[in-house]
Each structure stands twice: as structure tokens, then as C-alpha cells.
């Protein structure tokens, strides 16, 4: 490794350290910090993040990046340089005044969003929201794009993915999925009341921990705690933590959230140690990250094979409510499909339609084909067309998600990209592994985890989403494997 790259590496390592330190403070804020410490904590995190940004975008870093070259384009050095240059370009293009003004606008928008939710009144949020849309449009034109202004925003979360690609795949997905949802609605629904009895929260917590031991979460390099909104966070590959939320009147929601976050954590625990402190020891895109969480939550956690192993354990823990429930009844109950208003409560089948609606609105907004005041009405129309349900108030409609009040445009599509990638990967894992289903049935997860590590996790950001998908599936992003999985599973469950 030449000396310029070595110099760069030690500089970047400091940036990584500052970011990790900020992440530790943020983790603490969501888990154990006393209530009154919030204001100062926000300043402390902002200071660390500002230092990280200053070191990263400094003239010294720019000079080193300019001078550095890698002889072999396939080498690790070449991978490091290309990611650092990409990050540098994005980070240094936006004028600091714009970033500062946007941060202030987000602060206001968060407040007016809360007020609007409280009063079920979108107009209280409208002007702050419009300002954030203006910032997003400005950012997009400063950073630049080839085809669609939304490309730039998408690129922040899903590098190199274009609006056109997402539109093509999502339109196909929507036209196939809407009729499936309509068919399921004509079918007889399973009984699922037993899932919503009152359960002992400490037993539910223990159950989540048992499941983490079953699937093999590495507790020597991570831990689980409680928080209001579950998340996973990485300080280094040696410390990847998750949180969960337990609801006493829901037997499985905490468990699925635990499996979801486990999928995220397993990804970052599995990155090759050679990428430590380089900014590459992270997920390569939000879509790929989400594919790992959905794979564990849905393809494993909502499968019959998984519950064949786990249900007897649950019945011992909760004999009063579960002793007479059969595997088939349990499996049908946790996979009930019912169109609903709230995205985060949606089932596996209807969830993508919530995302498609948001993506279509965002793309048109950023392009200037839509204005903010038109959104509530458009929201209701699309909900009716895609899901057949319409919110009675704006809090259960357009005001339900926090993303837009944070100015995060381009984030939503990654949820469904993750769903589609997960099905593409899981299909390939099933081909590659000898009888994956019977391994799950007997509680063996090492073969699947090894496959994921070999083909996805070890690379961190050193392989792009597109490279991963192509190397694993020999093709590109596609909705077909997921649609096939849904048609088979739910055709069977609902007998259509
Ligand atoms: Zn997730």
C-alpha cells in the first residue's frame, strides 16, 4: 500500500471513530439516557458529527484523494478510493449554509408535523413541508442528475439506482399485487384473537432472547435492549447492537421486530475485519440492508418450518393461551392479510403497496409535477385504488410517517427494494443449500448464515448493490421471485 493511501486510511479512521462515538451517544439516548438530558445530548452529537464532516471534507483530505491512485483496479485500495471519492464528492458539494438552513427547517417541520398529527390537520404542516421539498429540489440540482431530479435523492440511500429502474419494477409489482390483495379479501380469514391476549412482558422479552440464541446472534459482539422505536446500530464490527419493543397485548410483534433487527445486525457483524474503521464496514445500501432484515423477519420468521421448531417452546411458556393451538392455526394467524391504513402495522403482502404510494408521490413532488397542497386528496385516492381503504383523518393518512418531516426523500423505496432483494437472495440460497427448509425445521441456521456471509455480508460497502445482485442471481433487480413466493405461500394459506 503506498504512503498516500496509508495517510488517507489513518485520516478516514478518525472520521469513522468520530461517527462511531456519535452513534454510541445516540444509542444511549434511545435506551438509557435520563429524560432531561435530550437537549444537551443533541448538541454533543451535532458536535461530533460536525467534526467528522470537517475532517472528511478538509483540504488535506481533498489533496490526498486527488493524489492517491491504485495500480490494480480490482484491489482493496481501488475499492476504498472509489467509495471515499464518491462520499467526498457528495459531502463537499452542498454549501454549508444550505445544510445549516435545512437543519433549522427540519427542526421546525418536526414540530409542526407533531402539531398537525395532534390536531389531525395537514394544513399546519403544509408550509414547513413545502420548504423541505424546496430544499430537496435545490439539493438535487446542486448535486446534479442525468435524467430525473429524484435520482440524486435516491442515490443517497440506494447508490446508483435510478428513478426509472425503480418505476419500472414497482409498476410491474403494483399491477400484479393489487389483484392478489383483492382476491385474498374475498377469502375466509383465519382466527387470530389468541395473538392479542394479555401476555407477561418479561416472558415476551425472554422469548425474544431465546430466539436470538436460536438463530445465533453473537452476544460477544452485540446486545439487545428496549427502545420506543426498534433499531440496530453499529459502532464497529465488534459491537453491533439491536433494540426491540414489547407490547403486552401482542404475542409476536416484539419477536418479529427482534428478528428484523437481528437481520440488520448479522449483516454488519459479518463484514470482513479488513474494512474496520474505513467507512466500508457498513451495509452497501439501505435496500440491501433491508433485504437482510426482511429475510429473517419474513422468509424465516413467518415460515411454517420456523414455527414447527419454535411453537412447542411457546406452548410451554404460555400454556393458558396456546396449548390448544395447532401449528397450522398458528401459522395462518401470524400470516393474516388485511389491508389497513398504517404502513408500519401492515402485513407482508400489503406492505409494498404503502411504499409504492409514497414513492410515486415523492418522485412527482420532486419533479414539480405535484404541489404539497394536493397531497391529502391524492393520498386518499391512491389508498382507495391500491388497498381499498381510506383514512378518516390525516393523522392515519398522510401524516403517519416521520420521514418527510425530516426531509428524507428517497428513503421509502428502499423498504420495498429490500423486500424484493430478500426474495431474490432467499431463492438463490434455497437452490444452493441442501434442504434449507428442513434445516430451519430443525433449528439449524449455520448453513444459511454462512451463505449470507460469503455472498453478501463480508463485502460491506466494497461491493455495490448491483454487483451483489448480479453475482448472486445472474440478473438484476426483479419483482418476480417475491411475487412467486407470495403467490405460492398465500395461495396455499388462503386456498386460491
Ligand atoms: Zn429495517
Coordinates of C-alpha atoms and ligand atoms in Angstrom, one line a residue:
X1 CA 0.0 0.0 0.0
X2 CA 1.5 3.3 -1.0
X3 CA 2.1 6.1 1.5
X4 CA -0.7 8.4 0.2
X5 CA -3.3 5.7 0.7
X6 CA -1.8 4.9 4.2
X7 CA -2.2 8.6 5.1
X8 CA -5.7 8.6 3.8
X9 CA -6.5 5.5 5.7
X10 CA -5.5 6.9 9.1
X11 CA -7.4 10.1 8.4
X12 CA -10.5 8.2 7.4
X13 CA -10.1 6.0 10.5
X14 CA -10.5 9.2 12.6
X15 CA -13.7 10.1 10.7
X16 CA -15.0 6.6 11.4
X17 CA -14.2 6.9 15.1
X18 CA -16.0 10.2 15.4
X19 CA -19.0 8.8 13.7
X20 CA -19.0 5.7 15.9
X21 CA -18.7 7.9 19.0
X22 CA -21.8 9.9 17.9
X23 CA -23.6 6.6 17.3
X24 CA -22.9 5.5 20.9
X25 CA -24.4 8.7 22.2
X26 CA -27.4 8.2 20.0
X27 CA -27.9 4.6 21.1
X28 CA -27.7 5.8 24.7
X29 CA -30.2 8.5 24.1
X30 CA -32.7 5.9 22.8
X31 CA -32.1 3.4 25.6
X32 CA -30.8 4.6 29.0
X33 CA -30.4 8.3 29.0
X34 CA -32.4 10.2 31.6
X35 CA -35.3 12.2 30.1
X36 CA -34.0 15.6 30.8
X37 CA -30.6 15.2 29.0
X38 CA -32.1 15.4 25.5
X39 CA -31.2 19.0 24.7
X40 CA -27.5 18.8 25.5
X41 CA -27.2 15.4 24.1
X42 CA -28.4 16.7 20.7
X43 CA -25.6 19.3 20.8
X44 CA -23.0 16.7 21.8
X45 CA -24.0 14.5 18.8
X46 CA -24.0 17.5 16.5
X47 CA -20.5 18.5 17.6
X48 CA -19.1 15.0 16.9
X49 CA -20.8 14.8 13.5
X50 CA -19.6 18.3 12.6
X51 CA -16.0 17.3 13.4
X52 CA -16.4 14.1 11.3
X53 CA -17.7 16.2 8.4
X54 CA -14.9 18.8 8.8
X55 CA -12.1 16.2 8.8
X56 CA -13.6 14.4 5.9
X57 CA -14.2 17.4 3.7
X58 CA -11.0 19.2 4.6
X59 CA -8.4 20.4 2.0
X60 CA -6.0 17.9 3.4
X61 CA -8.4 15.0 2.6
X62 CA -9.1 16.5 -0.8
X63 CA -5.4 16.8 -1.6
X64 CA -4.7 13.2 -0.6
X65 CA -7.7 11.9 -2.6
X66 CA -6.5 13.8 -5.6
X67 CA -3.0 12.3 -5.4
X68 CA -4.0 8.8 -4.5
X69 CA -4.1 6.1 -7.2
X70 CA -4.5 2.4 -7.1
X71 CA -2.4 0.3 -9.5
X72 CA -4.8 -2.6 -9.7
X73 CA -8.4 -1.6 -10.3
X74 CA -9.6 -4.9 -8.6
X75 CA -7.6 -4.3 -5.4
X76 CA -8.9 -3.3 -2.0
X77 CA -7.2 0.0 -2.4
X78 CA -9.2 0.7 -5.5
X79 CA -12.4 -0.1 -3.7
X80 CA -11.5 2.2 -0.8
X81 CA -10.6 5.1 -3.1
X82 CA -13.8 4.8 -5.2
X83 CA -16.1 4.8 -2.2
X84 CA -14.2 7.6 -0.4
X85 CA -14.2 9.7 -3.6
X86 CA -17.9 9.2 -4.0
X87 CA -18.6 10.1 -0.4
X88 CA -16.3 13.1 -0.6
X89 CA -18.0 14.5 -3.7
X90 CA -21.4 14.3 -2.2
X91 CA -20.4 15.6 1.2
X92 CA -18.5 18.6 -0.3
X93 CA -20.9 19.7 -3.0
X94 CA -23.6 21.1 -0.7
X95 CA -22.8 24.6 0.6
X96 CA -22.6 24.6 4.5
X97 CA -25.2 27.5 4.6
X98 CA -27.7 25.3 2.8
X99 CA -27.1 22.4 5.1
X100 CA -27.4 24.7 8.1
X101 CA -30.7 26.3 6.8
X102 CA -32.1 22.8 6.1
X103 CA -31.3 21.6 9.6
X104 CA -33.2 24.5 11.0
X105 CA -36.1 23.9 8.7
X106 CA -36.2 20.3 9.8
X107 CA -36.3 21.4 13.4
X108 CA -39.4 23.5 12.6
X109 CA -41.0 20.8 10.4
X110 CA -40.7 18.2 13.1
X111 CA -42.6 20.4 15.5
X112 CA -45.4 21.4 13.0
X113 CA -45.7 17.7 12.0
X114 CA -46.3 16.8 15.6
X115 CA -48.9 19.6 15.9
X116 CA -50.6 18.6 12.7
X117 CA -50.8 15.0 13.9
X118 CA -52.2 16.1 17.2
X119 CA -55.0 18.2 15.5
X120 CA -55.4 15.8 12.5
X121 CA -54.8 18.8 10.3
X122 CA -52.4 18.7 7.4
X123 CA -52.5 22.4 6.8
X124 CA -50.5 23.0 10.0
X125 CA -47.6 21.1 8.4
X126 CA -48.1 22.3 4.8
X127 CA -45.8 25.3 4.6
X128 CA -42.9 23.7 6.5
X129 CA -43.2 20.6 4.4
X130 CA -43.2 22.7 1.2
X131 CA -39.9 24.3 2.4
X132 CA -38.3 20.9 2.8
X133 CA -39.5 19.9 -0.7
X134 CA -37.8 23.1 -2.0
X135 CA -34.6 22.2 -0.2
X136 CA -34.7 18.7 -1.7
X137 CA -35.2 20.2 -5.2
X138 CA -32.3 22.6 -4.6
X139 CA -30.0 19.8 -3.4
X140 CA -30.9 17.7 -6.4
X141 CA -30.0 20.5 -8.8
X142 CA -26.7 21.3 -7.0
X143 CA -25.5 17.7 -6.9
X144 CA -26.7 17.1 -10.4
X145 CA -28.5 14.3 -12.2
X146 CA -28.8 12.9 -15.7
X147 CA -32.5 12.1 -16.0
X148 CA -34.7 12.6 -13.0
X149 CA -34.2 15.1 -10.2
X150 CA -35.3 12.3 -7.8
X151 CA -32.2 10.2 -8.9
X152 CA -29.9 12.3 -6.7
X153 CA -32.1 11.8 -3.6
X154 CA -32.5 8.1 -4.2
X155 CA -28.7 7.8 -4.7
X156 CA -28.1 8.8 -1.1
X157 CA -29.8 5.7 0.2
X158 CA -29.5 3.3 -2.8
X159 CA -26.4 4.3 -4.6
X160 CA -26.6 4.1 -8.4
X161 CA -30.2 3.2 -8.5
X162 CA -32.3 5.3 -10.9
X163 CA -35.9 6.5 -10.6
X164 CA -36.6 4.9 -14.0
X165 CA -35.4 1.5 -12.8
X166 CA -37.5 1.7 -9.6
X167 CA -40.6 2.9 -11.5
X168 CA -40.4 0.0 -14.0
X169 CA -40.1 -2.6 -11.3
X170 CA -42.6 -1.0 -9.0
X171 CA -45.2 -0.6 -11.7
X172 CA -45.0 -4.3 -12.5
X173 CA -45.2 -5.1 -8.8
X174 CA -48.3 -3.0 -8.3
X175 CA -50.2 -4.3 -11.3
X176 CA -49.6 -7.9 -10.1
X177 CA -50.1 -7.3 -6.4
X178 CA -53.4 -5.3 -6.3
X179 CA -55.4 -8.2 -7.8
X180 CA -53.8 -10.7 -5.3
X181 CA -54.8 -8.5 -2.4
X182 CA -58.3 -8.2 -3.8
X183 CA -58.5 -12.0 -4.2
X184 CA -57.4 -12.6 -0.6
X185 CA -60.1 -10.2 0.7
X186 CA -62.7 -12.5 -0.8
X187 CA -61.3 -15.4 1.2
X188 CA -62.2 -16.7 4.7
X189 CA -60.0 -15.1 7.3
X190 CA -58.1 -17.1 10.0
X191 CA -58.8 -16.8 13.7
X192 CA -56.0 -14.8 15.3
X193 CA -57.5 -13.4 18.6
X194 CA -55.1 -15.6 20.7
X195 CA -52.2 -13.4 19.4
X196 CA -53.7 -10.4 21.1
X197 CA -54.5 -11.7 24.6
X198 CA -52.6 -10.1 27.5
X199 CA -49.1 -11.6 27.8
X200 CA -46.4 -11.4 30.6
X201 CA -43.9 -8.8 29.2
X202 CA -40.9 -10.4 30.9
X203 CA -41.8 -13.7 29.3
X204 CA -42.1 -12.0 26.0
X205 CA -38.6 -10.5 26.5
X206 CA -37.2 -13.9 27.4
X207 CA -38.8 -15.3 24.2
X208 CA -37.0 -12.7 22.1
X209 CA -33.7 -13.6 23.7
X210 CA -34.4 -17.3 23.2
X211 CA -35.0 -16.7 19.5
X212 CA -31.8 -14.6 19.3
X213 CA -29.9 -17.6 20.8
X214 CA -31.7 -20.0 18.4
X215 CA -30.7 -18.1 15.3
X216 CA -27.2 -17.4 16.7
X217 CA -26.9 -13.7 17.3
X218 CA -23.3 -13.1 18.5
X219 CA -23.8 -11.7 22.0
X220 CA -20.0 -11.4 22.4
X221 CA -20.2 -8.6 19.8
X222 CA -23.6 -7.2 20.5
X223 CA -26.5 -6.8 22.9
X224 CA -30.3 -6.3 22.9
X225 CA -32.1 -3.5 24.8
X226 CA -35.5 -1.9 24.8
X227 CA -36.4 1.3 23.0
X228 CA -39.6 3.1 21.8
X229 CA -38.6 2.5 18.1
X230 CA -36.6 -0.6 17.5
X231 CA -33.3 -0.2 15.6
X232 CA -29.9 -1.6 15.1
X233 CA -26.7 0.4 15.3
X234 CA -23.0 -0.3 14.6
X235 CA -20.0 1.1 16.4
X236 CA -17.7 -1.4 14.8
X237 CA -18.0 -5.0 13.6
X238 CA -17.1 -5.9 17.2
X239 CA -20.1 -4.1 18.6
X240 CA -23.4 -4.2 16.6
X241 CA -26.4 -3.7 18.9
X242 CA -30.1 -4.1 18.5
X243 CA -33.2 -2.9 20.3
X244 CA -36.7 -4.1 20.5
X245 CA -40.2 -3.1 21.7
X246 CA -42.5 -5.4 23.7
X247 CA -46.3 -4.9 23.6
X248 CA -48.2 -6.9 26.3
X249 CA -51.2 -7.4 24.1
X250 CA -49.2 -8.8 21.1
X251 CA -47.6 -12.2 21.3
X252 CA -45.4 -11.9 18.1
X253 CA -44.8 -8.2 17.3
X254 CA -41.7 -8.0 19.6
X255 CA -40.4 -11.2 18.3
X256 CA -40.7 -10.2 14.7
X257 CA -39.0 -6.9 15.5
X258 CA -36.2 -8.7 17.2
X259 CA -35.7 -11.0 14.1
X260 CA -35.8 -8.0 11.8
X261 CA -33.1 -6.1 13.7
X262 CA -31.1 -9.3 14.1
X263 CA -31.0 -9.5 10.3
X264 CA -29.6 -6.0 10.1
X265 CA -27.0 -6.7 12.8
X266 CA -25.9 -10.0 11.4
X267 CA -25.1 -8.1 8.2
X268 CA -22.7 -5.7 9.9
X269 CA -21.2 -8.3 12.3
X270 CA -20.3 -10.3 9.2
X271 CA -18.3 -7.6 7.4
X272 CA -14.6 -8.7 6.8
X273 CA -12.4 -7.2 9.5
X274 CA -10.1 -5.8 6.9
X275 CA -12.7 -3.0 6.3
X276 CA -12.7 -1.9 10.0
X277 CA -12.5 1.9 10.5
X278 CA -12.5 2.6 6.7
X279 CA -16.2 3.7 6.4
X280 CA -16.7 0.5 4.3
X281 CA -17.7 -1.7 7.2
X282 CA -21.4 -0.9 6.7
X283 CA -24.3 -2.1 4.6
X284 CA -23.8 -1.2 0.9
X285 CA -27.2 0.3 0.5
X286 CA -30.4 0.7 2.6
X287 CA -32.2 -1.7 0.2
X288 CA -29.6 -4.4 0.7
X289 CA -29.7 -3.7 4.4
X290 CA -33.4 -4.1 4.5
X291 CA -33.2 -7.3 2.5
X292 CA -31.3 -8.9 5.4
X293 CA -33.8 -7.8 8.0
X294 CA -36.8 -8.9 5.9
X295 CA -35.2 -12.2 5.0
X296 CA -35.1 -13.1 8.7
X297 CA -38.4 -11.5 9.7
X298 CA -40.4 -12.9 6.8
X299 CA -38.8 -15.7 4.9
X300 CA -37.7 -17.3 8.2
X301 CA -39.8 -15.8 11.0
X302 CA -43.2 -16.2 9.1
X303 CA -42.4 -19.6 7.7
X304 CA -44.1 -22.8 8.8
X305 CA -40.7 -24.5 9.2
X306 CA -39.6 -22.0 11.8
X307 CA -42.7 -22.4 13.9
X308 CA -42.6 -26.2 13.7
X309 CA -39.4 -25.9 15.8
X310 CA -40.5 -23.0 18.0
X311 CA -44.2 -23.5 18.7
X312 CA -43.8 -26.3 21.3
X313 CA -41.4 -23.9 23.2
X314 CA -44.1 -21.1 23.1
X315 CA -46.7 -23.5 24.3
X316 CA -44.6 -24.4 27.3
X317 CA -44.1 -20.7 28.0
X318 CA -47.8 -19.6 27.5
X319 CA -49.8 -22.8 28.2
X320 CA -53.1 -21.0 29.0
X321 CA -53.5 -19.3 25.6
X322 CA -51.6 -21.6 23.3
X323 CA -52.0 -25.2 24.5
X324 CA -54.8 -26.0 22.1
X325 CA -53.4 -24.1 19.1
X326 CA -52.2 -26.3 16.2
X327 CA -49.2 -25.4 14.1
X328 CA -51.4 -24.8 11.1
X329 CA -53.7 -22.4 13.1
X330 CA -50.7 -20.5 14.4
X331 CA -49.1 -20.2 11.0
X332 CA -52.3 -18.9 9.5
X333 CA -52.8 -16.4 12.3
X334 CA -49.4 -14.8 12.0
X335 CA -49.8 -14.5 8.2
X336 CA -53.2 -12.9 8.2
X337 CA -53.5 -10.4 5.3
X338 CA -55.7 -7.4 5.8
X339 CA -55.4 -4.1 4.0
X340 CA -55.0 -1.4 6.7
X341 CA -54.2 2.3 7.0
X342 CA -50.9 2.3 8.8
X343 CA -47.7 1.3 6.9
X344 CA -45.8 0.0 10.0
X345 CA -48.6 -2.3 11.0
X346 CA -49.1 -3.7 7.5
X347 CA -48.8 -7.4 6.8
X348 CA -46.2 -8.9 4.4
X349 CA -48.4 -8.8 1.4
X350 CA -49.9 -5.3 1.5
X351 CA -46.8 -3.6 2.9
X352 CA -45.2 -2.8 -0.5
X353 CA -48.4 -1.0 -1.7
X354 CA -47.9 1.5 1.2
X355 CA -44.4 2.1 -0.1
X356 CA -45.3 2.4 -3.8
X357 CA -47.8 5.1 -3.0
X358 CA -45.2 7.1 -1.1
X359 CA -42.6 6.6 -3.8
X360 CA -44.9 7.8 -6.6
X361 CA -45.9 10.9 -4.6
X362 CA -42.2 11.8 -3.8
X363 CA -41.0 11.4 -7.3
X364 CA -43.7 13.6 -8.7
X365 CA -43.2 16.2 -5.9
X366 CA -39.5 16.5 -6.5
X367 CA -40.0 16.7 -10.2
X368 CA -42.5 19.6 -9.7
X369 CA -45.5 17.7 -11.2
X370 CA -47.3 17.9 -7.9
X371 CA -47.6 20.5 -5.1
X372 CA -47.8 19.8 -1.4
X373 CA -51.4 21.1 -1.0
X374 CA -52.6 18.4 -3.5
X375 CA -51.3 15.6 -1.4
X376 CA -54.1 14.7 1.1
X377 CA -56.6 14.2 -1.6
X378 CA -54.2 12.2 -3.8
X379 CA -53.3 10.1 -0.7
X380 CA -57.0 9.1 -0.3
X381 CA -57.4 8.3 -4.0
X382 CA -54.3 6.1 -4.1
X383 CA -55.2 4.3 -0.8
X384 CA -58.6 3.5 -2.3
X385 CA -57.2 2.3 -5.6
X386 CA -54.3 0.2 -4.2
X387 CA -55.7 -1.0 -0.8
X388 CA -59.4 -0.4 -0.9
X389 CA -59.3 1.5 2.5
X390 CA -59.4 5.3 3.1
X391 CA -58.2 7.1 6.2
X392 CA -60.9 9.0 8.1
X393 CA -58.3 11.6 9.2
X394 CA -54.9 12.9 8.1
X395 CA -53.1 11.5 11.2
X396 CA -53.9 8.0 10.0
X397 CA -53.2 9.1 6.4
X398 CA -50.5 11.4 5.0
X399 CA -49.2 12.5 8.5
X400 CA -48.4 9.0 9.7
X401 CA -44.7 8.8 8.9
X402 CA -41.9 10.9 10.3
X403 CA -39.7 10.7 7.2
X404 CA -41.0 13.8 5.3
X405 CA -40.7 16.0 8.4
X406 CA -37.0 15.0 8.5
X407 CA -36.6 16.0 4.8
X408 CA -35.8 12.3 4.0
X409 CA -36.9 12.0 0.4
X410 CA -35.7 8.9 -1.5
X411 CA -35.8 6.7 1.7
X412 CA -39.2 5.0 1.3
X413 CA -38.5 2.9 -1.9
X414 CA -35.6 1.2 -0.1
X415 CA -38.1 -0.7 2.1
X416 CA -39.6 -2.4 -0.9
X417 CA -36.3 -2.8 -2.7
X418 CA -35.3 -4.7 0.4
X419 CA -38.3 -6.9 0.2
X420 CA -37.6 -7.7 -3.5
X421 CA -33.8 -8.3 -2.9
X422 CA -34.6 -10.6 0.0
X423 CA -36.8 -12.8 -2.1
X424 CA -34.1 -12.9 -4.9
X425 CA -31.4 -13.9 -2.4
X426 CA -33.5 -16.4 -0.4
X427 CA -34.5 -18.1 -3.7
X428 CA -30.8 -18.5 -4.5
X429 CA -29.9 -19.6 -1.0
X430 CA -32.6 -22.3 -1.3
X431 CA -31.1 -23.5 -4.6
X432 CA -27.6 -23.5 -3.2
X433 CA -28.2 -25.1 0.2
X434 CA -29.1 -28.7 0.7
X435 CA -32.7 -28.7 2.0
X436 CA -32.8 -25.3 3.7
X437 CA -36.4 -25.8 4.8
X438 CA -35.6 -28.9 6.8
X439 CA -32.6 -27.1 8.4
X440 CA -34.9 -24.4 9.6
X441 CA -37.4 -27.0 10.8
X442 CA -34.6 -28.5 13.0
X443 CA -33.3 -25.1 14.2
X444 CA -30.1 -25.1 12.2
X445 CA -29.1 -21.7 10.9
X446 CA -25.3 -22.0 10.3
X447 CA -25.5 -23.1 6.7
X448 CA -27.8 -20.1 5.8
X449 CA -25.7 -17.7 7.8
X450 CA -22.5 -18.9 6.2
X451 CA -24.1 -18.5 2.7
X452 CA -25.2 -14.9 3.6
X453 CA -21.8 -14.0 4.9
X454 CA -19.9 -15.5 1.9
X455 CA -22.2 -13.9 -0.7
X456 CA -23.3 -10.6 0.9
X457 CA -22.1 -9.7 4.4
X458 CA -18.3 -9.9 4.1
X459 CA -18.1 -7.2 1.4
X460 CA -19.6 -4.4 3.4
X461 CA -19.7 -1.4 1.0
X462 CA -16.9 -2.8 -1.1
X463 CA -19.4 -4.4 -3.5
X464 CA -22.3 -2.3 -4.7
X465 CA -26.0 -3.5 -4.5
X466 CA -26.0 -4.1 -8.3
X467 CA -22.8 -6.2 -8.2
X468 CA -24.2 -8.3 -5.3
X469 CA -27.5 -8.9 -7.1
X470 CA -25.8 -9.8 -10.3
X471 CA -23.1 -12.0 -8.8
X472 CA -25.8 -13.9 -6.8
X473 CA -28.7 -14.1 -9.2
X474 CA -27.0 -13.6 -12.6
X475 CA -29.6 -10.9 -13.3
X476 CA -30.7 -7.5 -11.9
X477 CA -33.4 -6.3 -9.5
X478 CA -36.7 -8.1 -10.2
X479 CA -40.1 -8.4 -8.5
X480 CA -40.6 -11.9 -9.9
X481 CA -39.1 -14.0 -7.1
X482 CA -41.1 -12.1 -4.5
X483 CA -44.3 -12.4 -6.5
X484 CA -43.7 -16.1 -6.9
X485 CA -43.1 -16.5 -3.2
X486 CA -46.3 -14.6 -2.3
X487 CA -48.5 -16.4 -4.8
X488 CA -47.2 -19.8 -3.6
X489 CA -47.4 -19.1 0.2
X490 CA -50.7 -17.2 0.3
X491 CA -52.3 -19.2 -2.5
X492 CA -51.7 -22.2 -0.1
X493 CA -52.8 -20.3 3.0
X494 CA -56.0 -18.8 1.6
X495 CA -56.7 -21.6 -0.9
X496 CA -56.9 -19.5 -4.1
Ligands
LIG1 ZN1 -35.2 -2.4 8.8

